[in-house]
XYZ file of C-alpha atoms in Angstrom:
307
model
C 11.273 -15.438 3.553
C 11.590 -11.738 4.744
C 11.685 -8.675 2.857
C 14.319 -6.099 4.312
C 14.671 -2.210 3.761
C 18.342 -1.470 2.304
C 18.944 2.085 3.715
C 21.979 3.129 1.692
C 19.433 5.748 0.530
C 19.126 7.285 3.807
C 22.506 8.249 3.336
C 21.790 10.186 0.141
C 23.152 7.563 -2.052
C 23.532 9.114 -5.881
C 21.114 12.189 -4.451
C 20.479 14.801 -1.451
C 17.124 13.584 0.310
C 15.576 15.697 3.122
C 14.962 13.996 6.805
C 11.483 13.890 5.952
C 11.832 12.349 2.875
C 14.181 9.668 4.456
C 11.486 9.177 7.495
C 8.499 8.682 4.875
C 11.211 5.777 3.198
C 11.104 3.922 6.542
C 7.450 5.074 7.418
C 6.721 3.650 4.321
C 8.342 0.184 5.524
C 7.442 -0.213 8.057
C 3.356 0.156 7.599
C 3.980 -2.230 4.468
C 5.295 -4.825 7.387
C 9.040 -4.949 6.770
C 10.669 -5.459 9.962
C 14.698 -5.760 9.139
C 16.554 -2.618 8.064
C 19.944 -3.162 6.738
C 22.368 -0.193 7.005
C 25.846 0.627 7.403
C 28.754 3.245 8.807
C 30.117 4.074 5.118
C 26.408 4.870 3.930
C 26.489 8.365 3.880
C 29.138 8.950 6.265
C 27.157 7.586 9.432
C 23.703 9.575 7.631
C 21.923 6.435 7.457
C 22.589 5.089 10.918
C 21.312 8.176 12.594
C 18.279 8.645 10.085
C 17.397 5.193 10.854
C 17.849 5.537 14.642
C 15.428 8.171 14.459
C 13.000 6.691 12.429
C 12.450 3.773 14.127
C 12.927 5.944 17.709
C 9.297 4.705 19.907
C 8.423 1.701 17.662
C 8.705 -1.784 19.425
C 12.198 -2.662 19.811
C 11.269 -6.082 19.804
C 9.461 -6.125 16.583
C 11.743 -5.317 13.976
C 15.953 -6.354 13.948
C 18.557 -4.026 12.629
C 21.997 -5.376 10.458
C 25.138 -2.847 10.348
C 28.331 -3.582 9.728
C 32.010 -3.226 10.225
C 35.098 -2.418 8.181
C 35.408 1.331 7.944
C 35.581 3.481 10.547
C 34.631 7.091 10.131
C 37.514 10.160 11.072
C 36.958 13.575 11.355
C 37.974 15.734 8.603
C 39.457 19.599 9.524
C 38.578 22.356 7.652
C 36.261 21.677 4.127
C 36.106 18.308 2.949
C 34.252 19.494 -0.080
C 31.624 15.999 -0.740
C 31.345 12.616 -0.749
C 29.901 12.001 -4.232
C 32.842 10.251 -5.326
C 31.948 7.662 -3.052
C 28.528 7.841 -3.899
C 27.065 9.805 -1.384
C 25.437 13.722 -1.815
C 26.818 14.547 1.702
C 29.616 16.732 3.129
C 32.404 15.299 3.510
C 32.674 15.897 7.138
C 34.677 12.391 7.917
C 36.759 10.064 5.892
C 36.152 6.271 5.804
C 39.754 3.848 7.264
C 39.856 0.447 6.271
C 39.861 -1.277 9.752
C 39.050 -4.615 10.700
C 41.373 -4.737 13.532
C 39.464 -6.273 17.289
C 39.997 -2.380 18.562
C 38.985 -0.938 15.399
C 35.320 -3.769 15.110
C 34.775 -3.106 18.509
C 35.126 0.575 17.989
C 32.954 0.682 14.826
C 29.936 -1.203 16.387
C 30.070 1.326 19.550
C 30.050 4.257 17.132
C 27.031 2.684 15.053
C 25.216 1.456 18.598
C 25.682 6.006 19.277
C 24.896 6.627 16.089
C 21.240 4.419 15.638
C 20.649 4.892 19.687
C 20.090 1.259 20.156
C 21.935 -0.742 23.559
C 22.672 -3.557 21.007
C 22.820 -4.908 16.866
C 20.703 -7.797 15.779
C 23.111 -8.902 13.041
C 26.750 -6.968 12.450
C 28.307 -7.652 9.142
C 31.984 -7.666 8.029
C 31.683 -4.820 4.848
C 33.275 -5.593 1.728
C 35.825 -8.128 4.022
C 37.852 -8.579 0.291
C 40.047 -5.181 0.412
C 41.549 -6.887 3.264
C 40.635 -10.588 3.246
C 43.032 -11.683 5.527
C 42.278 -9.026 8.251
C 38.401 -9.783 8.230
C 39.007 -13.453 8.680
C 41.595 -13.446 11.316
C 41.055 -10.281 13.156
C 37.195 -8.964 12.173
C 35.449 -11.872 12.686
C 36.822 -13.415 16.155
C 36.239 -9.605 17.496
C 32.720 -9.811 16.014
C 32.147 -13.741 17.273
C 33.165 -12.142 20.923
C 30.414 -9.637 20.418
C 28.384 -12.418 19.795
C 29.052 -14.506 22.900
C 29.113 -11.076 24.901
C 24.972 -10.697 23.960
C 25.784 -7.211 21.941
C 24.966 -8.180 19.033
C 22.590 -10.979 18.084
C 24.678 -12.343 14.425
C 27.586 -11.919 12.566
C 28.873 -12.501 9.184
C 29.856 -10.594 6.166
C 28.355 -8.935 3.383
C 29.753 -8.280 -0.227
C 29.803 -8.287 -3.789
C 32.969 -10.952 -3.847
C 31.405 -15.058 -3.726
C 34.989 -16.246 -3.587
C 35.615 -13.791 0.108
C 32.289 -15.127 1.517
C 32.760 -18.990 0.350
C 36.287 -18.169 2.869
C 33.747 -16.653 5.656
C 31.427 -19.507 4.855
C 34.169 -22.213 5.066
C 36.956 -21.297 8.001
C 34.462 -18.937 10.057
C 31.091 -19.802 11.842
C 28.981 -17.299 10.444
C 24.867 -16.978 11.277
C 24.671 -15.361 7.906
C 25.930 -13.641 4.496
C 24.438 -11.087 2.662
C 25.187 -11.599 -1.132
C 25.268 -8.485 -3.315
C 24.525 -8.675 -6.797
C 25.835 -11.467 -7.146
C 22.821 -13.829 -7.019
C 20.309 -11.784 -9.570
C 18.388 -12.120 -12.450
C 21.017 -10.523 -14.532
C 23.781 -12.845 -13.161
C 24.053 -15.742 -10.511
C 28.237 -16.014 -9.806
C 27.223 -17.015 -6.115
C 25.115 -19.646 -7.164
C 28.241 -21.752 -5.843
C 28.382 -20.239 -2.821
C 24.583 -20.678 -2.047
C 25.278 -23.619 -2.590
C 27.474 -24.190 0.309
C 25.788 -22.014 2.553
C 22.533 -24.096 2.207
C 25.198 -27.204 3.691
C 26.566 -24.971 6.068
C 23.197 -24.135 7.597
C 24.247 -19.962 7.012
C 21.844 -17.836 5.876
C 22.000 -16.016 2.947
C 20.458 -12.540 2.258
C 19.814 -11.132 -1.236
C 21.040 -7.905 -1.622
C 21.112 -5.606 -5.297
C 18.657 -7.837 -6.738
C 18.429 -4.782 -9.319
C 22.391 -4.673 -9.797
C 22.214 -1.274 -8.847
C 19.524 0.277 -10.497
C 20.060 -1.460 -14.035
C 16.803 -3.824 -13.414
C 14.720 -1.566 -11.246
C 12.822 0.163 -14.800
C 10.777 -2.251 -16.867
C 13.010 -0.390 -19.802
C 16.814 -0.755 -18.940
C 19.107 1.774 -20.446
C 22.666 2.532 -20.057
C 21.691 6.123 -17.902
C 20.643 3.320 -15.680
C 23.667 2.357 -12.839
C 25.100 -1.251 -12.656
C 27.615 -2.124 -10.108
C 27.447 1.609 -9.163
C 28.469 2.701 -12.067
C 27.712 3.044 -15.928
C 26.606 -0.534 -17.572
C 28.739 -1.891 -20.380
C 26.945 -2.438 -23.460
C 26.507 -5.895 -23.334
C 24.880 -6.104 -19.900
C 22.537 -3.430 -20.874
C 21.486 -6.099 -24.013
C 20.988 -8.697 -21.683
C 18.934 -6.128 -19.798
C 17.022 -5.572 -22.448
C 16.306 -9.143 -22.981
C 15.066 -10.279 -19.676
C 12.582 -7.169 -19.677
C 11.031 -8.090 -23.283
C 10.579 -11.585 -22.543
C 8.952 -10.235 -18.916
C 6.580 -8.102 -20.881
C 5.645 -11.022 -23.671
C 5.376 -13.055 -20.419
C 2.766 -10.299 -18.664
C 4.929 -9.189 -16.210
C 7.732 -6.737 -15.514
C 11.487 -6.760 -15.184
C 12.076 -5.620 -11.982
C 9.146 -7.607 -10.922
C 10.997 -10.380 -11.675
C 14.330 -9.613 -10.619
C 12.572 -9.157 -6.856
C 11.124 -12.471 -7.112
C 14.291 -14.337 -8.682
C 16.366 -15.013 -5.374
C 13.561 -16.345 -3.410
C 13.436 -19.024 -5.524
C 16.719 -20.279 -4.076
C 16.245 -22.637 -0.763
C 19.139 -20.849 0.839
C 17.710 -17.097 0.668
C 16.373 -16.429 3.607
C 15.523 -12.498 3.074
C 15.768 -10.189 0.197
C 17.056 -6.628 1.427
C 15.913 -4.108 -1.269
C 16.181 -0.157 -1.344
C 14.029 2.662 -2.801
C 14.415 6.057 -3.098
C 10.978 6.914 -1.975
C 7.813 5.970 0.304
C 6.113 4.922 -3.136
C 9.159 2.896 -3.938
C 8.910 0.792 -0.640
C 5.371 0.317 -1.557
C 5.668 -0.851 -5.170
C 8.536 -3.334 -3.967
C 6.309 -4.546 -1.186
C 3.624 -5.439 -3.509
C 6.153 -7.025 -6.023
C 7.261 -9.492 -3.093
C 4.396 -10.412 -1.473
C 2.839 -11.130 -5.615
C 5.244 -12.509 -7.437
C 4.899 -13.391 -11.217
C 4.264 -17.283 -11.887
C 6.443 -20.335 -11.803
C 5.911 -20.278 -15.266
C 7.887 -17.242 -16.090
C 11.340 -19.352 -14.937
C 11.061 -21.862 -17.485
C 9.818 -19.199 -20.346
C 13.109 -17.521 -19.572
C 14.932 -20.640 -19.407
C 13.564 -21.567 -23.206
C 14.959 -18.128 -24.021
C 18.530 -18.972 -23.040
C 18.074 -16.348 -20.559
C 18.349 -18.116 -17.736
């Protein structure tokens, strides 16, 4: 079981970090001994690539792998662009993201990210959010990222999302290495719990992304200022929130504590990629993984119908 860095924050994901701040994030990782960093194009328009490039610039190449992925290719904008918040990110808006999963446009993308993280190859390239355009990804996207594979430039391929039902298709009429599942398999919720499932049959790998749903678990006090899916948390979900983290604390332990530990649990989770906004937030996961509550806590929260 690995624990991997999920740099959407070094693309200024909800908030404007400096490069220093961003290189502390990594620093941070890196001396707690995480070794996979999981970033992508649309994560700050390209921001994260580069910021990771040059983080990692004069460590070992050969001791630590890199996952980016494919699906939206970044085009100049003329003129003002105004920002990128609506998608997320507290950047310019210098480019604007085009759904392509086309062999030209895959082959394109992973060139740009290979420029962008100054790296002569990918250890794991990922179809991104392959259900906008399912059928693309499966028939076009993944053969041009399975002839990456056989070419040596990158190491793995598969597809990441938020959609069980698009990676059981991946899973079933593809030959994926690996999926990354996010927040889908959680604490909160466990929809890919089929899919797992299958992938554990399969022999693919499955990585645990958004184990805190966005932000929603990450406080041992959920509220609804809190994000869930990237957005604001229905009323309900913030209940259930509420829940899990009182029968944590009754149990002597914490909610997001939990939530990091939940996943592992599952013989087809390979990895757990988490992000923080801050060195000290790299640190506190790190210490979360590597001591997890007890065994105990699964069935206290199974007698609690919250599991």
């Amino acid at each position: 079981m690995i624990l991997g860095l999920g740099c959407a924050q070094l693309g200024n994901l909800y908030e404007e970090r400096t490069d220093d701040e961003a290189a502390a994030i990594v620093d941070a990782a890196w001396n707690a001994g995480i070794r996979f960093y999981d970033t992508a194009p649309h994560y700050g328009l390209g921001l994260s690539e580069r910021r990771l490039g040059r983080a990692l610039r004069g460590r070992p190449r050969a001791q630590y792998r890199i996952s980016t992925k494919v699906g939206r290719l970044l085009e100049p904008v003329d003129g003002d662009g105004g920002d990128d918040l609506a998608d997320g990110f507290a950047v310019p808006r210098t480019h604007r993201r085009v759904w392509d999963f086309t062999r030209d446009g895959v082959l394109r993308s992973i060139e740009e990210s290979l420029t962008r993280l100054g790296l002569d190859r990918i250890d794991l390239a990922l179809l991104h959010d392959p259900e906008h355009h399912p059928e693309a990804a499966l028939r076009s996207g993944f053969p041009a990222l399975a002839e990456l594979r056989a070419q040596g430039v990158v190491g793995a391929i598969g597809a990441g999302s938020k959609d069980p039902a698009v990676l059981h298709r991946i899973v079933t009429e593809c030959t994926p290495d690996a999926v990354l599942v996010a927040g889908r398999y959680t604490l909160l919720e466990q929809p890919a719990a089929p899919l797992l499932a299958d992938c554990a049959s399969a022999g693919v790998a499955v990585l645990a992304a958004g184990v805190f749903n966005s932000g929603l678990l990450a406080s041992p006090v959920p509220g609804p200022s809190l994000p869930y899916e990237y957005g604001e948390a229905p009323a309900p979900v913030v209940a259930r929130a509420r829940s899990l983290a009182s029968a944590c604390a009754e149990f002597g332990t914490t909610l997001p504590a939990a939530a990091i530990a939940f996943p592992t649990r599952h013989p087809a989770v390979s990895g757990l990629v988490v992000g923080a906004d801050s060195a000290d937030q790299v640190r506190r996961n790190a210490s979360w993984f590597a001591d997890p509550p007890a065994d105990a806590l699964w069935a206290f929260l199974e007698g609690r119908g919250l599991l």
